[in-house]
Tab-separated table of C-alpha atoms in Angstrom:
chain	number	residue	atom	x	y	z
A	1	ARG	CA	0.002	0.154	0.051
A	2	HIS	CA	2.768	2.365	0.930
A	3	LYS	CA	4.369	1.802	-2.351
A	4	LEU	CA	1.094	2.417	-4.325
A	5	HIS	CA	0.949	5.772	-2.409
A	6	LYS	CA	4.372	6.636	-3.279
A	7	LEU	CA	3.448	5.839	-7.037
A	8	LEU	CA	0.655	8.317	-7.228
A	9	VAL	CA	2.832	10.773	-5.447
A	10	LYS	CA	5.279	10.322	-8.193
A	11	PHE	CA	2.780	10.926	-10.872
A	12	VAL	CA	1.601	14.157	-9.149
A	13	LYS	CA	5.110	15.527	-9.177
A	14	VAL	CA	5.793	14.574	-12.895
A	15	ASP	CA	2.457	16.288	-13.811
A	16	GLU	CA	3.602	19.471	-12.100
A	17	LYS	CA	6.989	19.352	-13.825
A	18	ILE	CA	5.350	18.837	-17.221
A	19	MET	CA	3.083	21.680	-16.627
A	20	ARG	CA	5.802	23.948	-15.815
A	21	LEU	CA	7.332	22.840	-19.152
A	22	GLY	CA	4.389	24.080	-21.114
A	23	VAL	CA	2.287	20.974	-21.582
A	24	LYS	CA	-1.214	20.624	-19.902
A	25	LEU	CA	-2.221	16.920	-19.428
A	26	ASN	CA	-6.000	16.228	-20.554
A	27	TYR	CA	-7.231	14.487	-17.629
A	28	ARG	CA	-10.836	14.682	-18.846
A	29	GLN	CA	-9.914	12.832	-22.042
A	30	HIS	CA	-8.087	10.157	-19.859
A	31	PHE	CA	-11.338	9.801	-17.427
A	32	ILE	CA	-13.677	9.562	-20.424
A	33	PHE	CA	-11.711	6.756	-22.089
A	34	THR	CA	-11.075	4.961	-18.938
A	35	SER	CA	-14.890	5.070	-17.988
A	36	ILE	CA	-15.612	3.742	-21.598
A	37	ALA	CA	-13.048	0.902	-21.382
A	38	VAL	CA	-14.155	-0.209	-17.925
A	39	SER	CA	-17.601	-0.229	-18.889
A	40	ILE	CA	-17.254	-2.380	-21.799
A	41	TYR	CA	-14.780	-4.546	-19.796
A	42	ALA	CA	-17.243	-5.096	-16.933
A	43	ALA	CA	-20.214	-5.796	-19.388
A	44	GLY	CA	-18.039	-8.380	-21.007
A	45	PHE	CA	-16.933	-9.856	-17.866
A	46	PHE	CA	-20.626	-10.294	-16.656
A	47	PHE	CA	-21.646	-11.489	-19.981
A	48	ILE	CA	-19.099	-14.407	-20.114
A	49	PHE	CA	-19.785	-15.127	-16.456
A	50	ALA	CA	-23.604	-15.313	-17.087
A	51	VAL	CA	-22.949	-17.776	-20.173
A	52	THR	CA	-20.867	-19.963	-17.815
A	53	ILE	CA	-23.549	-19.911	-15.006
A	54	ILE	CA	-26.007	-21.078	-17.409
A	55	SER	CA	-23.929	-23.530	-19.550
A	56	ASN	CA	-22.889	-25.060	-15.952
A	57	GLN	CA	-26.399	-25.807	-14.971
A	58	THR	CA	-26.435	-28.852	-17.399
A	59	ILE	CA	-23.485	-30.316	-15.820
A	60	LEU	CA	-23.840	-29.852	-12.289
A	61	HIS	CA	-27.409	-30.887	-11.910
A	62	LYS	CA	-26.606	-34.335	-13.413
A	63	PRO	CA	-27.416	-37.215	-10.972
A	64	GLU	CA	-23.876	-38.350	-10.841
A	65	PHE	CA	-22.585	-35.086	-9.331
A	66	GLN	CA	-24.883	-35.099	-6.392
A	67	ILE	CA	-24.035	-31.357	-5.657
A	68	ASN	CA	-26.336	-29.405	-3.468
A	69	MET	CA	-27.083	-25.748	-3.871
A	70	ASP	CA	-24.649	-24.331	-1.022
A	71	LEU	CA	-21.704	-26.174	-2.492
A	72	GLU	CA	-22.637	-24.950	-6.198
A	73	LEU	CA	-22.648	-21.209	-4.717
A	74	LEU	CA	-19.372	-21.659	-2.974
A	75	ILE	CA	-17.691	-23.001	-6.376
A	76	PHE	CA	-19.209	-20.053	-8.498
A	77	GLY	CA	-18.995	-17.390	-5.757
A	78	GLY	CA	-15.260	-18.338	-5.174
A	79	THR	CA	-14.544	-18.308	-9.103
A	80	LEU	CA	-16.256	-15.190	-9.609
A	81	ILE	CA	-14.573	-13.303	-6.690
A	82	SER	CA	-11.159	-14.609	-7.732
A	83	ALA	CA	-11.662	-13.847	-11.579
A	84	PHE	CA	-13.009	-10.407	-10.658
A	85	SER	CA	-10.183	-9.457	-8.190
A	86	ALA	CA	-7.513	-10.436	-10.840
A	87	SER	CA	-9.492	-8.568	-13.693
A	88	THR	CA	-9.578	-5.504	-11.386
A	89	SER	CA	-5.890	-5.718	-10.965
A	90	ILE	CA	-5.026	-6.221	-14.626
A	91	GLY	CA	-7.514	-3.266	-15.515
A	92	MET	CA	-5.608	-1.191	-12.736
A	93	PHE	CA	-2.336	-1.965	-14.081
A	94	CYS	CA	-3.303	-1.362	-17.501
A	95	MET	CA	-4.565	2.327	-16.691
A	96	ILE	CA	-1.375	3.111	-14.810
A	97	VAL	CA	0.747	1.979	-17.939
A	98	LEU	CA	-1.269	3.923	-20.215
A	99	GLY	CA	-0.887	6.904	-17.491
A	100	VAL	CA	3.019	6.549	-18.268
A	101	ARG	CA	2.415	6.362	-21.959
A	102	GLU	CA	0.908	9.799	-21.873
A	103	ARG	CA	3.429	11.286	-19.988
A	104	CYS	CA	5.925	10.122	-22.400
A	105	LYS	CA	4.006	11.409	-25.137
A	106	ALA	CA	3.900	14.723	-23.341
A	107	LEU	CA	7.899	14.828	-23.119
A	108	ASN	CA	8.018	14.090	-26.863
A	109	LEU	CA	5.908	16.955	-27.496
A	110	ILE	CA	7.895	19.381	-25.497
A	111	LEU	CA	11.217	17.894	-27.057
A	112	SER	CA	9.806	18.557	-30.527
A	113	ARG	CA	9.634	22.305	-29.858
A	114	LYS	CA	12.334	24.980	-30.425
A	115	ASN	CA	14.533	25.872	-27.263
A	116	ALA	CA	13.439	22.993	-25.408
A	117	LYS	CA	14.815	22.629	-21.859
A	118	ILE	CA	16.777	19.566	-22.447
A	119	LEU	CA	18.074	18.973	-18.828
A	120	HIS	CA	14.600	19.543	-17.330
A	121	VAL	CA	13.033	16.936	-19.605
A	122	ALA	CA	15.888	14.502	-18.785
A	123	ARG	CA	14.978	14.952	-15.202
A	124	VAL	CA	11.330	14.263	-15.941
A	125	ASN	CA	12.383	11.172	-17.957
A	126	LEU	CA	14.528	10.216	-14.854
A	127	ASP	CA	11.302	10.309	-12.532
A	128	LEU	CA	9.101	8.262	-15.282
A	129	ASN	CA	11.731	5.338	-15.234
A	130	GLU	CA	11.331	5.389	-11.323
A	131	ILE	CA	7.714	5.333	-11.902
A	132	VAL	CA	8.307	2.284	-14.042
A	133	SER	CA	10.283	0.482	-11.594
A	134	LEU	CA	7.594	1.242	-8.754
A	135	ILE	CA	5.035	-0.479	-11.103
A	136	ASN	CA	7.173	-3.417	-11.759
A	137	ASP	CA	7.402	-3.858	-8.009
A	138	ILE	CA	4.158	-3.501	-7.281
A	139	PHE	CA	2.495	-5.450	-10.175
A	140	GLY	CA	5.273	-7.693	-11.547
A	141	PHE	CA	4.569	-10.582	-9.340
A	142	MET	CA	0.998	-10.583	-9.625
A	143	ILE	CA	1.052	-10.244	-13.682
A	144	ALA	CA	3.735	-13.171	-13.756
A	145	ASN	CA	1.530	-15.422	-11.572
A	146	PHE	CA	-1.437	-14.419	-13.652
A	147	ALA	CA	0.671	-15.603	-16.899
A	148	GLY	CA	1.579	-19.036	-14.869
A	149	THR	CA	-2.148	-19.733	-14.070
A	150	ILE	CA	-2.974	-19.173	-17.883
A	151	LEU	CA	-0.237	-21.373	-18.967
A	152	VAL	CA	-1.655	-24.053	-16.355
A	153	SER	CA	-5.171	-23.666	-17.487
A	154	MET	CA	-4.500	-24.001	-21.217
A	155	ILE	CA	-2.754	-27.313	-20.313
A	156	PHE	CA	-5.714	-28.591	-18.306
A	157	LEU	CA	-8.076	-27.488	-21.211
A	158	ALA	CA	-6.066	-29.457	-23.825
A	159	PHE	CA	-6.102	-32.360	-21.322
A	160	GLN	CA	-9.684	-31.974	-20.829
A	161	LEU	CA	-10.431	-31.782	-24.652
A	162	PHE	CA	-8.538	-35.176	-25.224
A	163	VAL	CA	-10.470	-37.013	-22.493
A	164	VAL	CA	-13.699	-35.813	-23.990
A	165	VAL	CA	-12.679	-36.764	-27.529
A	166	SER	CA	-11.290	-40.100	-26.500
A	167	ARG	CA	-14.715	-40.792	-24.796
A	168	GLY	CA	-16.777	-40.210	-27.834
A	169	GLY	CA	-17.155	-36.473	-27.436
A	170	SER	CA	-20.599	-36.947	-25.620
A	171	ASP	CA	-20.063	-33.939	-22.925
A	172	PHE	CA	-18.656	-30.547	-24.810
A	173	ASN	CA	-20.244	-28.456	-22.111
A	174	SER	CA	-17.409	-28.523	-19.690
A	175	ILE	CA	-15.066	-27.864	-22.513
A	176	PHE	CA	-17.167	-24.884	-23.472
A	177	ILE	CA	-16.884	-23.364	-19.850
A	178	SER	CA	-13.240	-23.937	-19.679
A	179	PHE	CA	-12.754	-22.456	-23.205
A	180	ILE	CA	-14.879	-19.206	-22.099
A	181	TRP	CA	-12.537	-18.791	-19.083
A	182	ASN	CA	-9.332	-19.368	-20.746
A	183	PHE	CA	-10.387	-16.953	-23.386
A	184	LEU	CA	-11.307	-14.148	-20.840
A	185	MET	CA	-7.612	-14.923	-19.068
A	186	ILE	CA	-6.023	-14.696	-22.388
A	187	ALA	CA	-7.593	-11.508	-23.453
A	188	GLN	CA	-6.225	-9.939	-20.368
A	189	ILE	CA	-2.671	-11.030	-21.009
A	190	PHE	CA	-2.999	-9.547	-24.177
A	191	LEU	CA	-4.192	-6.413	-23.089
A	192	VAL	CA	-1.326	-6.275	-20.602
A	193	VAL	CA	1.102	-6.777	-23.485
A	194	ALA	CA	-0.474	-4.384	-25.888
A	195	CYS	CA	-0.427	-1.626	-23.288
A	196	CYS	CA	3.300	-2.163	-22.233
A	197	THR	CA	4.409	-2.234	-25.735
A	198	LYS	CA	2.530	0.986	-26.504
A	199	ALA	CA	4.207	2.794	-23.298
A	200	GLU	CA	7.641	1.280	-24.189
A	201	ASN	CA	7.152	2.333	-27.905
A	202	GLU	CA	6.445	5.888	-26.842
A	203	GLY	CA	9.520	6.235	-24.756
A	204	LYS	CA	11.838	4.984	-27.523
A	205	LEU	CA	10.419	7.965	-29.606
A	206	ILE	CA	12.297	10.342	-27.012
A	207	ARG	CA	15.713	8.898	-28.408
A	208	GLU	CA	14.591	9.163	-32.097
A	209	ILE	CA	13.617	12.982	-31.511
A	210	LEU	CA	17.156	13.673	-29.739
A	211	GLN	CA	19.120	11.655	-32.423
A	212	ASP	CA	17.074	14.088	-35.076
A	213	GLU	CA	18.188	17.082	-32.842
A	214	LEU	CA	21.720	16.046	-32.720
A	215	ASN	CA	21.855	15.768	-36.521
A	216	ARG	CA	20.840	19.418	-36.598
A	217	ASP	CA	22.897	22.440	-35.748
A	218	VAL	CA	21.583	23.108	-32.062
A	219	SER	CA	23.075	25.092	-29.546
A	220	GLU	CA	22.617	22.667	-26.645
A	221	LYS	CA	24.343	19.722	-28.512
A	222	ASN	CA	26.177	18.619	-25.277
A	223	LYS	CA	23.112	18.475	-23.388
A	224	VAL	CA	21.486	16.533	-25.979
A	225	LYS	CA	24.351	13.875	-25.866
A	226	ILE	CA	23.987	13.660	-21.967
A	227	PHE	CA	20.465	13.227	-22.453
A	228	ILE	CA	21.040	10.287	-24.896
A	229	LEU	CA	23.734	8.750	-22.778
A	230	GLN	CA	21.224	8.782	-19.914
A	231	LEU	CA	18.629	7.069	-22.140
A	232	LYS	CA	21.406	4.056	-22.833
A	233	HIS	CA	21.714	3.538	-19.365
A	234	LEU	CA	18.163	3.499	-18.638
A	235	ASN	CA	15.636	0.566	-19.539
A	236	MET	CA	12.004	1.434	-19.434
A	237	LYS	CA	10.722	-2.005	-19.368
A	238	PHE	CA	7.677	-3.368	-17.588
A	239	SER	CA	8.963	-6.657	-16.128
A	240	CYS	CA	8.578	-9.041	-13.252
A	241	GLY	CA	12.202	-9.549	-12.995
A	242	TYR	CA	12.461	-12.822	-14.983
A	243	PHE	CA	10.845	-11.778	-18.100
A	244	ASP	CA	9.565	-8.679	-19.937
A	245	PHE	CA	5.638	-8.122	-20.456
A	246	ASP	CA	6.044	-8.029	-24.287
A	247	TRP	CA	5.065	-9.944	-27.335
A	248	LYS	CA	8.080	-12.498	-26.806
A	249	MET	CA	6.044	-13.515	-23.662
A	250	ILE	CA	3.173	-14.322	-25.558
């Protein structure tokens, strides 16, 4: 919790520095985008859950299961709570990563202007890298654990499909339910990777802009070189420590 508070404080300080450099972040646009994304995501989540509940009735009410209502509520209640908790954390992570992307975009806008304060931008970039380190520290293990869960779940789905087919393919309801949940989890991990890649690509544009500045006859060439050297020693990667959250992970 204290790390999350530190992260939010860092965001506030970075925003203040960006505003002093002449760029005002559009919080309203980000809020509207977030609200729409959360609404669509929540609607999709509850739709998939409703389909799963309806499909499960054909399985759990078979005589061989002998399952009572209390146990059924426990199973689906636990599944819903765990899935919704994981989805909420994934959504929070993605929104924070997109927030980093917006700040990188603001720095690129500042650098593209004439007479940009190179060293001031370099300091803000250092703050952004500290934010990325904090994000990795807070969310890294959770994302890695989620990715591992997906891998195990997909292996069980493949085994489940083999068992059903080998028995004549009479019961595909359980396969359908497993497929729905796997699809939901895989979609979330794709969302994580897409957001991280977008933020990292926006961060890489800073170096490209500086390289263009270096090729021109600019007065602050030494400051540009120092900033490029700083970027070479920094690695703005979203990671759990063992692997990065990029398309290679997929």
